[in-house]
XYZ file of C-alpha atoms in Angstrom:
691
model
C 82.226 78.398 63.028
C 84.513 77.218 65.825
C 84.339 76.823 69.587
C 87.102 77.087 72.201
C 90.066 78.835 70.564
C 93.335 77.053 69.951
C 96.664 78.555 70.963
C 97.506 79.090 67.297
C 94.245 80.989 66.857
C 95.216 83.245 69.768
C 98.697 83.933 68.380
C 99.814 87.350 67.247
C 100.805 88.219 63.716
C 104.493 87.826 63.011
C 105.993 91.270 63.658
C 109.388 92.172 62.195
C 111.635 94.606 64.065
C 115.264 95.426 64.800
C 117.182 97.427 67.355
C 116.124 101.075 67.376
C 112.529 100.488 66.290
C 109.716 101.942 68.354
C 108.574 98.483 69.415
C 107.200 96.907 72.588
C 108.435 93.276 72.625
C 106.065 90.527 73.814
C 105.740 89.292 77.380
C 104.825 85.975 79.004
C 103.324 84.819 82.290
C 102.980 81.510 84.104
C 100.724 83.121 86.766
C 103.618 83.268 89.242
C 105.334 86.153 87.492
C 106.366 87.327 84.071
C 109.177 88.031 81.622
C 109.639 90.117 78.482
C 111.740 89.168 75.499
C 114.144 91.851 74.366
C 114.110 93.465 70.931
C 116.611 90.954 69.601
C 116.864 87.256 68.857
C 117.733 85.736 72.248
C 117.841 88.025 75.291
C 115.181 88.332 77.981
C 114.502 91.148 80.418
C 112.430 91.772 83.506
C 112.303 88.217 84.862
C 110.293 88.705 88.076
C 108.420 86.300 90.335
C 107.430 88.392 93.373
C 109.033 88.562 95.874
C 111.983 87.435 93.683
C 112.992 90.176 91.284
C 115.511 91.288 88.691
C 113.573 94.484 87.815
C 113.948 95.426 84.132
C 117.514 94.171 83.691
C 118.410 92.375 80.439
C 120.355 89.115 80.418
C 121.306 86.381 77.919
C 122.512 88.773 75.239
C 123.630 86.875 72.124
C 126.929 87.308 70.246
C 127.389 85.451 66.938
C 130.911 85.147 65.540
C 131.997 87.635 68.232
C 129.379 90.134 67.036
C 126.813 91.560 69.494
C 123.430 90.697 67.986
C 122.074 94.247 68.027
C 125.106 95.361 65.994
C 124.410 92.895 63.190
C 121.469 94.979 62.019
C 119.532 91.797 61.335
C 115.754 92.149 61.611
C 113.974 89.697 63.903
C 110.476 88.303 63.478
C 108.424 87.981 66.688
C 105.375 85.725 67.101
C 103.598 85.670 70.464
C 101.336 82.919 71.722
C 99.987 82.635 75.274
C 102.523 79.890 76.016
C 105.582 81.136 74.103
C 107.381 83.760 72.064
C 109.099 82.619 68.879
C 111.852 84.785 67.371
C 113.524 84.110 64.018
C 116.347 85.732 62.087
C 119.398 84.987 59.949
C 123.032 86.076 59.914
C 126.033 84.888 57.876
C 124.399 81.753 56.402
C 122.826 80.855 59.738
C 119.077 80.594 60.188
C 118.269 81.022 63.877
C 115.062 80.471 65.800
C 114.397 80.840 69.537
C 111.408 79.704 71.569
C 110.969 81.381 74.964
C 108.687 80.027 77.699
C 108.163 80.370 81.416
C 108.339 76.973 83.087
C 104.890 75.948 84.381
C 104.754 76.110 88.165
C 108.390 77.215 88.516
C 110.208 80.523 88.877
C 112.249 79.901 85.754
C 112.536 80.840 82.086
C 113.831 78.839 79.111
C 115.114 80.111 75.761
C 115.620 77.296 73.233
C 117.844 78.204 70.256
C 117.787 76.242 66.989
C 120.560 76.878 64.453
C 120.588 75.784 60.793
C 123.780 76.261 58.805
C 122.827 76.978 55.179
C 126.394 77.773 54.139
C 129.691 75.860 53.979
C 131.215 73.900 56.836
C 132.488 76.127 59.616
C 132.851 76.566 63.359
C 130.163 78.831 64.745
C 131.239 80.864 67.754
C 128.361 81.825 70.019
C 128.554 83.768 73.229
C 125.683 84.288 75.687
C 126.417 87.319 77.831
C 124.899 87.040 81.309
C 123.995 89.615 83.943
C 122.442 89.327 87.376
C 120.408 91.745 89.442
C 118.479 89.344 91.624
C 117.017 90.268 94.980
C 114.243 89.134 97.267
C 111.882 91.892 98.361
C 108.902 90.613 100.399
C 107.776 94.113 101.373
C 105.169 95.846 99.201
C 106.311 96.680 95.678
C 105.114 100.294 95.614
C 107.244 101.654 92.755
C 106.502 101.275 89.031
C 109.567 99.062 88.434
C 110.344 95.981 90.548
C 113.304 96.059 92.953
C 116.818 94.889 92.045
C 120.458 94.749 93.204
C 123.277 95.696 90.854
C 126.077 94.305 93.023
C 125.295 90.581 92.922
C 128.185 88.281 93.741
C 129.008 85.992 90.797
C 130.113 82.378 91.245
C 131.060 79.885 88.566
C 129.391 76.502 88.983
C 132.017 74.472 87.128
C 130.063 71.220 87.301
C 127.070 72.736 85.581
C 129.092 75.229 83.498
C 126.645 77.831 84.798
C 126.770 81.135 86.645
C 125.218 81.787 90.034
C 124.293 85.391 90.813
C 123.818 85.856 94.578
C 122.065 88.735 96.290
C 124.428 90.167 98.893
C 121.562 91.178 101.175
C 118.731 88.681 100.792
C 120.164 85.284 99.830
C 118.223 85.192 96.545
C 119.893 83.435 93.615
C 119.698 83.613 89.833
C 121.213 80.462 88.318
C 121.877 80.830 84.587
C 123.343 78.244 82.236
C 122.796 76.233 79.083
C 122.631 72.776 77.536
C 124.799 71.429 76.029
C 127.289 72.787 78.500
C 129.418 75.707 77.385
C 132.874 75.281 75.903
C 134.186 78.005 78.184
C 132.653 79.944 81.044
C 133.577 83.330 82.506
C 131.927 85.589 85.104
C 130.217 87.500 82.288
C 128.903 84.660 80.156
C 129.108 81.395 78.236
C 131.112 80.639 75.081
C 130.269 77.879 72.580
C 132.456 76.697 69.680
C 130.137 74.666 67.448
C 131.520 72.775 64.409
C 128.792 72.668 61.747
C 128.879 71.047 58.335
C 126.760 72.417 55.482
C 123.096 71.763 56.265
C 123.735 70.861 59.906
C 121.264 71.752 62.641
C 121.960 72.101 66.351
C 120.340 73.482 69.496
C 121.318 75.315 72.682
C 118.898 75.732 75.591
C 119.407 78.598 78.047
C 117.797 78.469 81.524
C 117.436 81.185 84.161
C 116.109 80.125 87.577
C 115.274 82.537 90.411
C 115.150 81.048 93.897
C 115.385 81.812 97.607
C 118.465 79.617 98.006
C 121.282 77.979 96.075
C 119.934 74.496 96.757
C 116.482 75.366 95.437
C 117.931 77.074 92.347
C 120.056 74.033 91.567
C 117.159 71.632 92.059
C 114.931 73.474 89.584
C 117.790 74.079 87.154
C 118.737 70.414 87.044
C 115.123 69.405 86.421
C 114.852 71.698 83.413
C 118.164 72.379 81.669
C 118.547 69.171 79.613
C 114.895 68.887 78.641
C 113.907 72.215 77.099
C 111.761 70.692 74.295
C 109.743 68.787 76.891
C 109.337 71.937 79.004
C 108.098 73.837 75.942
C 105.563 71.060 75.322
C 104.492 71.195 78.989
C 103.876 74.946 78.704
C 101.750 74.312 75.628
C 99.664 71.668 77.405
C 99.266 73.899 80.463
C 97.965 76.788 78.353
C 95.668 74.498 76.371
C 94.069 73.503 79.670
C 93.940 77.114 80.862
C 92.109 78.355 77.774
C 89.740 75.388 77.898
C 88.898 76.222 81.524
C 88.146 79.864 80.713
C 85.287 78.813 78.411
C 84.057 75.763 80.363
C 81.348 76.175 83.031
C 82.193 74.315 86.217
C 85.929 74.223 85.498
C 88.443 73.740 88.326
C 90.548 76.879 87.668
C 88.072 79.759 87.965
C 84.932 80.393 89.990
C 83.061 81.143 86.754
C 83.502 81.045 82.984
C 83.124 83.151 79.850
C 80.888 82.589 76.831
C 82.305 81.145 73.627
C 81.926 83.370 70.574
C 80.931 81.271 67.584
C 81.379 83.087 64.293
C 82.860 82.625 60.840
C 84.396 86.101 61.127
C 87.976 85.360 62.187
C 88.956 89.025 62.711
C 86.070 89.734 65.067
C 86.686 86.486 66.904
C 90.310 87.518 67.381
C 89.166 90.878 68.772
C 86.907 89.126 71.288
C 89.702 86.819 72.391
C 92.117 89.729 72.780
C 89.651 91.143 75.308
C 89.426 87.810 77.129
C 93.209 87.474 77.323
C 93.311 91.049 78.578
C 92.065 89.637 81.892
C 93.271 86.014 81.889
C 96.879 87.013 81.295
C 96.897 89.040 84.521
C 95.865 86.274 86.907
C 98.479 85.730 89.625
C 98.386 82.626 91.818
C 101.422 83.317 93.965
C 101.997 81.510 97.276
C 103.376 84.851 98.505
C 100.100 86.724 98.032
C 98.375 88.003 101.170
C 95.018 88.043 99.368
C 95.081 84.714 97.554
C 94.571 85.023 93.825
C 95.203 88.478 92.432
C 94.857 90.171 89.065
C 97.660 92.520 88.093
C 96.940 95.596 85.992
C 100.103 95.910 83.883
C 102.719 93.512 82.551
C 105.484 92.595 82.035
C 107.365 95.734 83.115
C 105.464 98.037 85.461
C 103.511 97.780 88.770
C 103.816 94.003 88.876
C 101.959 93.337 92.142
C 99.353 96.108 91.919
C 95.695 96.014 90.962
C 94.505 99.483 89.990
C 90.861 99.952 90.945
C 90.118 102.017 87.827
C 91.495 99.436 85.396
C 89.812 96.563 87.234
C 86.463 98.358 86.927
C 86.886 98.687 83.163
C 87.018 94.877 82.911
C 84.406 94.345 85.622
C 81.994 92.423 83.390
C 84.666 89.843 82.602
C 85.688 89.524 86.255
C 82.057 89.087 87.303
C 81.563 86.222 84.861
C 84.975 84.546 84.981
C 86.057 84.845 88.618
C 83.291 86.319 90.780
C 84.642 84.852 94.028
C 87.921 86.727 93.585
C 85.990 89.837 92.560
C 83.945 89.768 95.766
C 87.154 89.471 97.773
C 88.635 92.489 96.027
C 85.510 94.552 96.671
C 85.498 93.671 100.365
C 89.146 94.647 100.713
C 88.584 97.913 98.856
C 85.666 98.704 101.157
C 88.044 98.273 104.079
C 90.242 101.226 103.102
C 89.568 104.821 102.177
C 88.857 104.977 98.447
C 89.734 108.680 98.499
C 93.374 108.066 99.411
C 94.768 105.329 97.119
C 94.540 104.019 93.554
C 94.923 100.296 94.124
C 95.895 97.276 96.157
C 99.257 95.505 96.354
C 98.745 91.757 96.632
C 101.911 90.710 98.488
C 100.903 92.849 101.461
C 97.168 93.092 100.797
C 97.435 96.818 101.521
C 96.580 99.965 99.575
C 99.085 101.676 97.306
C 99.438 105.013 95.530
C 97.634 108.329 95.568
C 93.902 108.998 95.195
C 92.426 108.650 91.736
C 89.348 110.810 91.276
C 87.569 108.007 89.434
C 87.463 105.722 92.476
C 83.835 106.311 93.509
C 82.736 105.551 89.950
C 85.051 102.540 89.762
C 83.652 101.099 92.990
C 80.022 101.571 91.942
C 80.680 100.102 88.504
C 82.519 97.086 89.891
C 79.939 96.421 92.618
C 77.098 96.743 90.128
C 78.678 94.273 87.693
C 79.269 91.758 90.465
C 75.680 91.916 91.700
C 73.918 91.960 88.357
C 75.804 89.032 86.812
C 76.029 86.810 89.889
C 72.601 87.676 91.310
C 74.191 87.862 94.761
C 71.830 90.562 96.042
C 72.104 89.140 99.569
C 75.684 90.438 99.590
C 74.299 93.983 99.603
C 72.850 93.329 103.069
C 75.974 91.715 104.536
C 78.231 93.848 106.734
C 81.932 94.711 106.571
C 84.289 96.870 108.583
C 85.287 100.185 107.024
C 88.570 102.080 107.301
C 87.109 103.977 110.261
C 86.418 100.722 112.104
C 82.634 100.895 111.760
C 80.794 97.748 110.680
C 78.210 98.578 108.021
C 76.129 96.837 105.330
C 77.383 96.900 101.740
C 74.355 98.957 100.708
C 75.613 101.796 102.909
C 78.957 101.710 101.119
C 77.087 101.926 97.812
C 75.338 105.095 98.971
C 78.623 106.517 100.248
C 80.347 105.992 96.903
C 77.341 107.366 95.043
C 77.200 110.550 97.104
C 80.902 110.986 97.836
C 81.092 113.686 95.166
C 79.087 116.024 97.386
C 82.125 116.408 99.653
C 83.927 117.823 96.630
C 81.130 120.158 95.542
C 82.171 123.652 94.454
C 80.054 126.806 94.322
C 78.805 125.710 90.892
C 77.161 122.613 92.344
C 79.553 120.278 90.509
C 82.366 118.232 92.045
C 85.944 119.514 91.825
C 88.249 116.542 91.270
C 91.546 118.226 91.973
C 94.784 118.360 90.058
C 96.534 116.479 87.311
C 97.780 113.563 89.448
C 94.210 112.695 90.457
C 92.961 112.548 86.878
C 94.721 111.724 83.595
C 98.270 112.597 84.773
C 99.454 113.842 81.374
C 96.763 116.341 80.264
C 97.436 119.606 82.063
C 94.083 121.253 81.304
C 91.962 118.256 82.356
C 91.628 119.198 86.023
C 89.040 120.208 88.658
C 85.414 120.249 87.401
C 85.268 117.793 84.497
C 82.225 116.435 82.703
C 83.217 112.766 82.808
C 83.320 112.174 86.553
C 80.408 114.457 87.259
C 78.439 112.398 84.739
C 79.685 109.282 86.519
C 78.047 110.595 89.694
C 74.709 110.484 87.909
C 75.330 106.821 87.105
C 76.389 106.137 90.700
C 73.303 107.722 92.239
C 70.948 105.972 89.844
C 72.460 102.605 90.613
C 72.377 103.330 94.353
C 68.694 104.203 93.918
C 68.097 100.779 92.333
C 69.831 99.118 95.276
C 67.777 101.062 97.828
C 64.538 100.387 95.971
C 65.297 96.668 96.075
C 65.854 96.890 99.829
C 62.501 98.591 100.382
C 63.974 102.056 100.981
C 61.825 103.757 98.379
C 61.922 107.309 99.724
C 65.727 107.376 99.761
C 65.792 105.857 96.269
C 63.477 108.547 94.865
C 65.570 111.274 96.466
C 68.747 109.940 94.844
C 67.027 109.642 91.466
C 65.858 113.242 91.622
C 69.309 114.478 92.585
C 70.802 112.492 89.714
C 68.414 114.074 87.209
C 69.260 117.591 88.445
C 72.979 116.873 88.252
C 72.669 115.567 84.676
C 71.040 118.821 83.642
C 73.634 120.934 85.453
C 76.534 119.159 83.755
C 75.132 119.775 80.293
C 74.184 123.359 81.012
C 77.468 124.325 82.646
C 80.196 122.343 80.890
C 79.057 121.487 77.363
C 80.445 123.559 74.486
C 77.366 124.035 72.232
C 77.945 123.377 68.563
C 81.391 121.874 69.145
C 80.710 118.383 70.519
C 83.268 118.567 73.305
C 83.169 119.610 76.960
C 84.890 122.224 79.084
C 86.681 121.870 82.391
C 86.030 124.557 84.995
C 89.143 125.682 86.884
C 89.107 127.142 90.411
C 89.248 130.721 89.108
C 85.956 130.120 87.303
C 87.421 129.858 83.797
C 85.895 127.355 81.395
C 88.759 125.661 79.538
C 87.983 123.656 76.423
C 89.385 120.111 76.656
C 88.913 118.066 73.510
C 89.436 114.766 75.313
C 87.819 111.413 74.706
C 87.188 110.632 78.372
C 84.404 113.190 78.570
C 82.895 111.899 75.345
C 82.997 108.188 76.160
C 81.812 108.569 79.754
C 78.953 110.914 78.900
C 77.781 108.749 75.982
C 77.848 105.595 78.082
C 76.141 106.908 81.226
C 74.066 109.926 80.105
C 72.894 108.865 76.650
C 69.217 109.124 77.634
C 69.718 112.600 79.166
C 71.327 114.267 76.151
C 69.476 116.370 73.578
C 69.623 114.909 70.083
C 71.573 117.946 68.869
C 74.258 117.324 71.483
C 74.558 113.664 70.500
C 74.934 114.595 66.850
C 77.577 117.190 67.656
C 79.509 114.741 69.820
C 79.484 112.129 67.063
C 80.715 114.684 64.539
C 83.473 115.801 66.913
C 84.541 112.198 67.481
C 84.857 111.286 63.816
C 86.515 114.561 62.861
C 88.963 114.882 65.757
C 89.499 111.602 67.646
C 88.803 108.746 65.243
C 91.487 106.944 63.268
C 90.875 103.902 61.035
C 92.412 101.311 63.390
C 92.602 103.197 66.721
C 91.971 106.744 68.008
C 93.451 109.850 69.623
C 92.678 110.284 73.321
C 93.119 114.051 72.943
C 92.369 115.842 69.719
C 95.612 116.777 67.921
C 93.976 120.210 67.526
C 93.886 120.761 71.285
C 96.347 123.360 72.661
C 97.440 120.899 75.374
C 98.776 118.471 72.753
C 102.216 120.016 73.258
C 102.193 119.122 76.971
C 103.032 115.403 76.713
C 103.692 112.503 74.350
C 102.334 109.824 76.679
C 100.009 108.021 74.272
C 97.500 106.563 76.731
C 95.792 109.946 77.260
C 97.353 112.356 74.800
C 97.171 113.252 71.089
C 99.378 110.477 69.696
C 97.323 107.456 70.722
C 94.859 106.156 73.289
C 94.599 103.916 76.331
C 93.448 100.386 75.570
C 89.889 100.740 76.932
C 89.072 104.080 75.269
C 88.278 102.744 71.772
C 86.159 99.982 73.315
C 84.188 102.512 75.366
C 83.838 104.767 72.340
C 82.247 101.857 70.471
C 79.807 101.045 73.303
C 78.953 104.752 73.585
C 78.186 105.002 69.877
C 75.989 101.907 70.068
C 74.192 103.395 73.094
C 73.008 106.401 71.053
C 71.978 104.376 67.997
C 75.108 104.906 65.892
C 75.583 101.172 65.444
C 76.310 101.238 61.708
C 79.161 103.733 61.990
C 80.420 102.054 65.152
C 80.543 98.649 63.473
C 82.342 100.022 60.437
C 85.019 101.406 62.778
C 85.063 98.167 64.772
C 86.213 96.340 61.634
C 89.295 98.561 61.618
C 89.847 98.243 65.358
C 89.874 94.456 64.986
C 93.082 94.794 62.972
C 94.790 96.139 66.109
C 94.159 92.874 67.959
C 97.009 91.409 65.900
C 99.775 91.845 68.493
C 98.527 89.773 71.429
C 96.549 91.226 74.362
C 96.009 94.954 73.963
C 98.756 97.231 75.233
C 98.345 99.909 77.882
C 98.097 102.184 74.849
C 98.489 101.992 71.092
C 99.797 104.722 68.819
C 97.368 106.191 66.310
C 98.553 104.963 62.924
C 98.806 108.503 61.549
C 101.474 109.181 64.203
C 103.460 105.912 64.228
C 103.141 103.524 61.261
C 100.874 100.527 61.758
C 102.372 97.170 62.754
C 101.192 94.430 60.400
C 98.080 96.492 59.694
C 97.162 97.266 63.311
C 97.758 100.286 65.509
C 101.181 99.699 67.057
C 101.571 98.962 70.762
C 103.048 102.002 72.469
C 106.622 101.904 73.711
C 107.488 101.130 77.356
C 110.466 103.470 77.268
C 110.579 107.084 78.389
C 108.844 109.367 77.537
C 106.020 106.990 76.483
C 106.147 104.532 79.468
C 103.286 102.275 78.372
C 103.404 98.577 79.162
C 103.032 95.723 76.683
C 99.633 94.633 78.069
C 96.938 96.054 80.335
C 94.095 94.304 82.152
C 91.440 96.827 81.145
C 91.548 95.168 77.745
C 88.608 93.216 79.125
C 86.487 96.220 78.117
C 86.534 94.802 74.579
C 84.412 91.854 75.729
C 81.641 94.342 76.599
C 81.608 95.473 72.969
C 80.398 92.024 72.003
C 78.083 91.237 74.917
C 76.338 94.587 75.344
C 76.710 96.267 71.941
C 76.801 93.676 69.137
C 74.635 91.126 70.957
C 72.613 93.776 72.809
C 72.461 91.852 76.103
C 70.527 93.650 78.857
C 69.835 92.730 82.463
C 67.086 93.994 84.712
C 63.985 93.103 86.653
C 62.839 90.974 83.729
C 66.008 88.892 83.765
C 68.332 88.581 80.791
C 67.236 89.814 77.355
C 69.062 90.555 74.120
C 68.413 92.761 71.099
C 71.393 92.222 68.796
C 72.509 94.971 66.424
C 74.757 93.086 64.029
C 74.863 95.774 61.283
C 76.934 93.648 58.907
C 78.329 91.250 61.508
C 78.013 87.507 60.871
C 74.256 86.788 61.030
C 74.927 83.281 62.320
C 77.120 84.389 65.217
C 76.304 83.146 68.723
C 77.467 83.627 72.271
C 77.369 80.177 73.844
C 77.245 79.702 77.614
C 76.763 83.292 78.785
C 76.556 83.061 82.605
C 73.834 85.051 84.330
C 72.783 84.603 87.951
C 73.465 80.884 88.148
C 72.129 79.954 84.696
C 73.666 79.748 81.226
C 72.298 81.365 78.083
C 72.983 81.216 74.380
C 72.518 84.478 72.481
C 72.003 84.802 68.733
C 70.337 87.267 66.365
C 66.932 86.216 67.693
C 67.741 87.031 71.326
C 68.776 85.225 74.514
C 67.782 81.608 75.168
C 68.278 79.578 78.358
C 70.791 76.810 77.737
C 69.564 73.356 78.596
């Protein structure tokens, strides 16, 4: 039974890989930007601190005894912690270990190399190959990859034995060097001749600073380069304080806090913390943000200044508890632009970005509901904001608009038509137009809007919405369900019903329509899930039996894996229909996939790509998979604990809990659960106000 987690408790398993493996190397953030280590011992890639950028370019490639590290064939072990990535390997009687950190509060990275000679006396020749691609791009970052320049001017700083890469167009600088200073320096890197007796140990610290000017780059570089061990210790202390703040009510870093999970079950505790980090790791406190604090959606490679509304909504419970002030700001900005035209917000400009995602009405209702129910800020519903059309309206009117927006998309069938592939799952060609998931979401939206209107004394409007929601629930089941099969059809514009064996219908319907479904339908859906989508440590988003499986290998929504939130929502859906025993048994396997740091944008099903240290492997960021190392909707895993295992419910009667542990640690507790200005502890006996 423990309390606030330590950094070691949050660490990943040690994962062993080499060049050519299907592997997504770990990333780091210092809340100003991020970096990814490369799939080798030393190099880093994608060092970006918006508006300063190097895109996805790799630098600091290591050569040992004139041999490019990748070509040695030596496997490397990777261990991620929130504050660092440790890589270890050996080659020709040398044991090598690197520790990579982002410098707290600075736009700089450090890689600290330790070398132990286990063989005879010799001179070790090391070369660090350097590249630059730095630019400064203060305009909105509206492409998946950050900007870059491939024609940087290169200058040798002889006094520092370092290289300065200068943007030809923006004045941005990347200053890269090492301590001790290199033996020789050239425009493409640093060379070290290191005499080492048998048993000797030595270190080299590499630093890469991005800055707006040469003077600023040199100032930061000089403050860091000779003191890498101290900088590593500072990063550790900074992250200790960050994690402590996350779980401490009244802290000075967030406008809220999260409950501590106390349990003797270390695997389930790790799963809970993976969900927490799936939000915390995306916080961005950049002085260049037009909106103040932001929360990115992906890292460390793609869409680095964008918050996707859909993904944010999937972690809405965590945002509502941990940082409700920022959440309210996001909602008010989203209300100010047309939710039927864009998928997210870009924080450097504060403006919208991307095409329309069909889920947006559902995402707005879900996010608004979570904010109101956990904070108790019902007065916000009566406050007024200016819409994209320039009209000033109360929040409650926006709620009704989002809840009834589907009616503008209504087809002759009476269901909403959500358009083509780019509006939906992007990589499932048959999942288009009239789909069960988002039509079911409209039922949820209208029912929540009815609750809002009832609370504002608009009873007649509330009853009308409730009746329309009930009719729509019946229409969805009657028109789109495939009786006896457990999956749902999509209706295309020509009237054809096309079977789509996809998890998004299943998880959305189970979570929002569980009380509307016949028992036979629930049983069939459960059978379909365990026969076609389930895997021991993850799941398939699309059944491998589906004809569309040949369309794509993108694992977030296709046959070879699943997006990070889908297993979590499958668990909460199974709990919602009383399948807690089977759900918990699967949850034990899913916990093994929390062994690689925060959950990836997607993981491969282990029947498709072998497991990594017992967990479903993070999907690759490379084409054709293009899934990032971490995704902010990992916060959906926190809901598994709060609403499913601990059975927490909110309503007119306040906060209650009916836990369904089903084999989980009987002594487990949630400590300090925030609800409407008060704190609660929750155990197997229910919820108790915390004194």
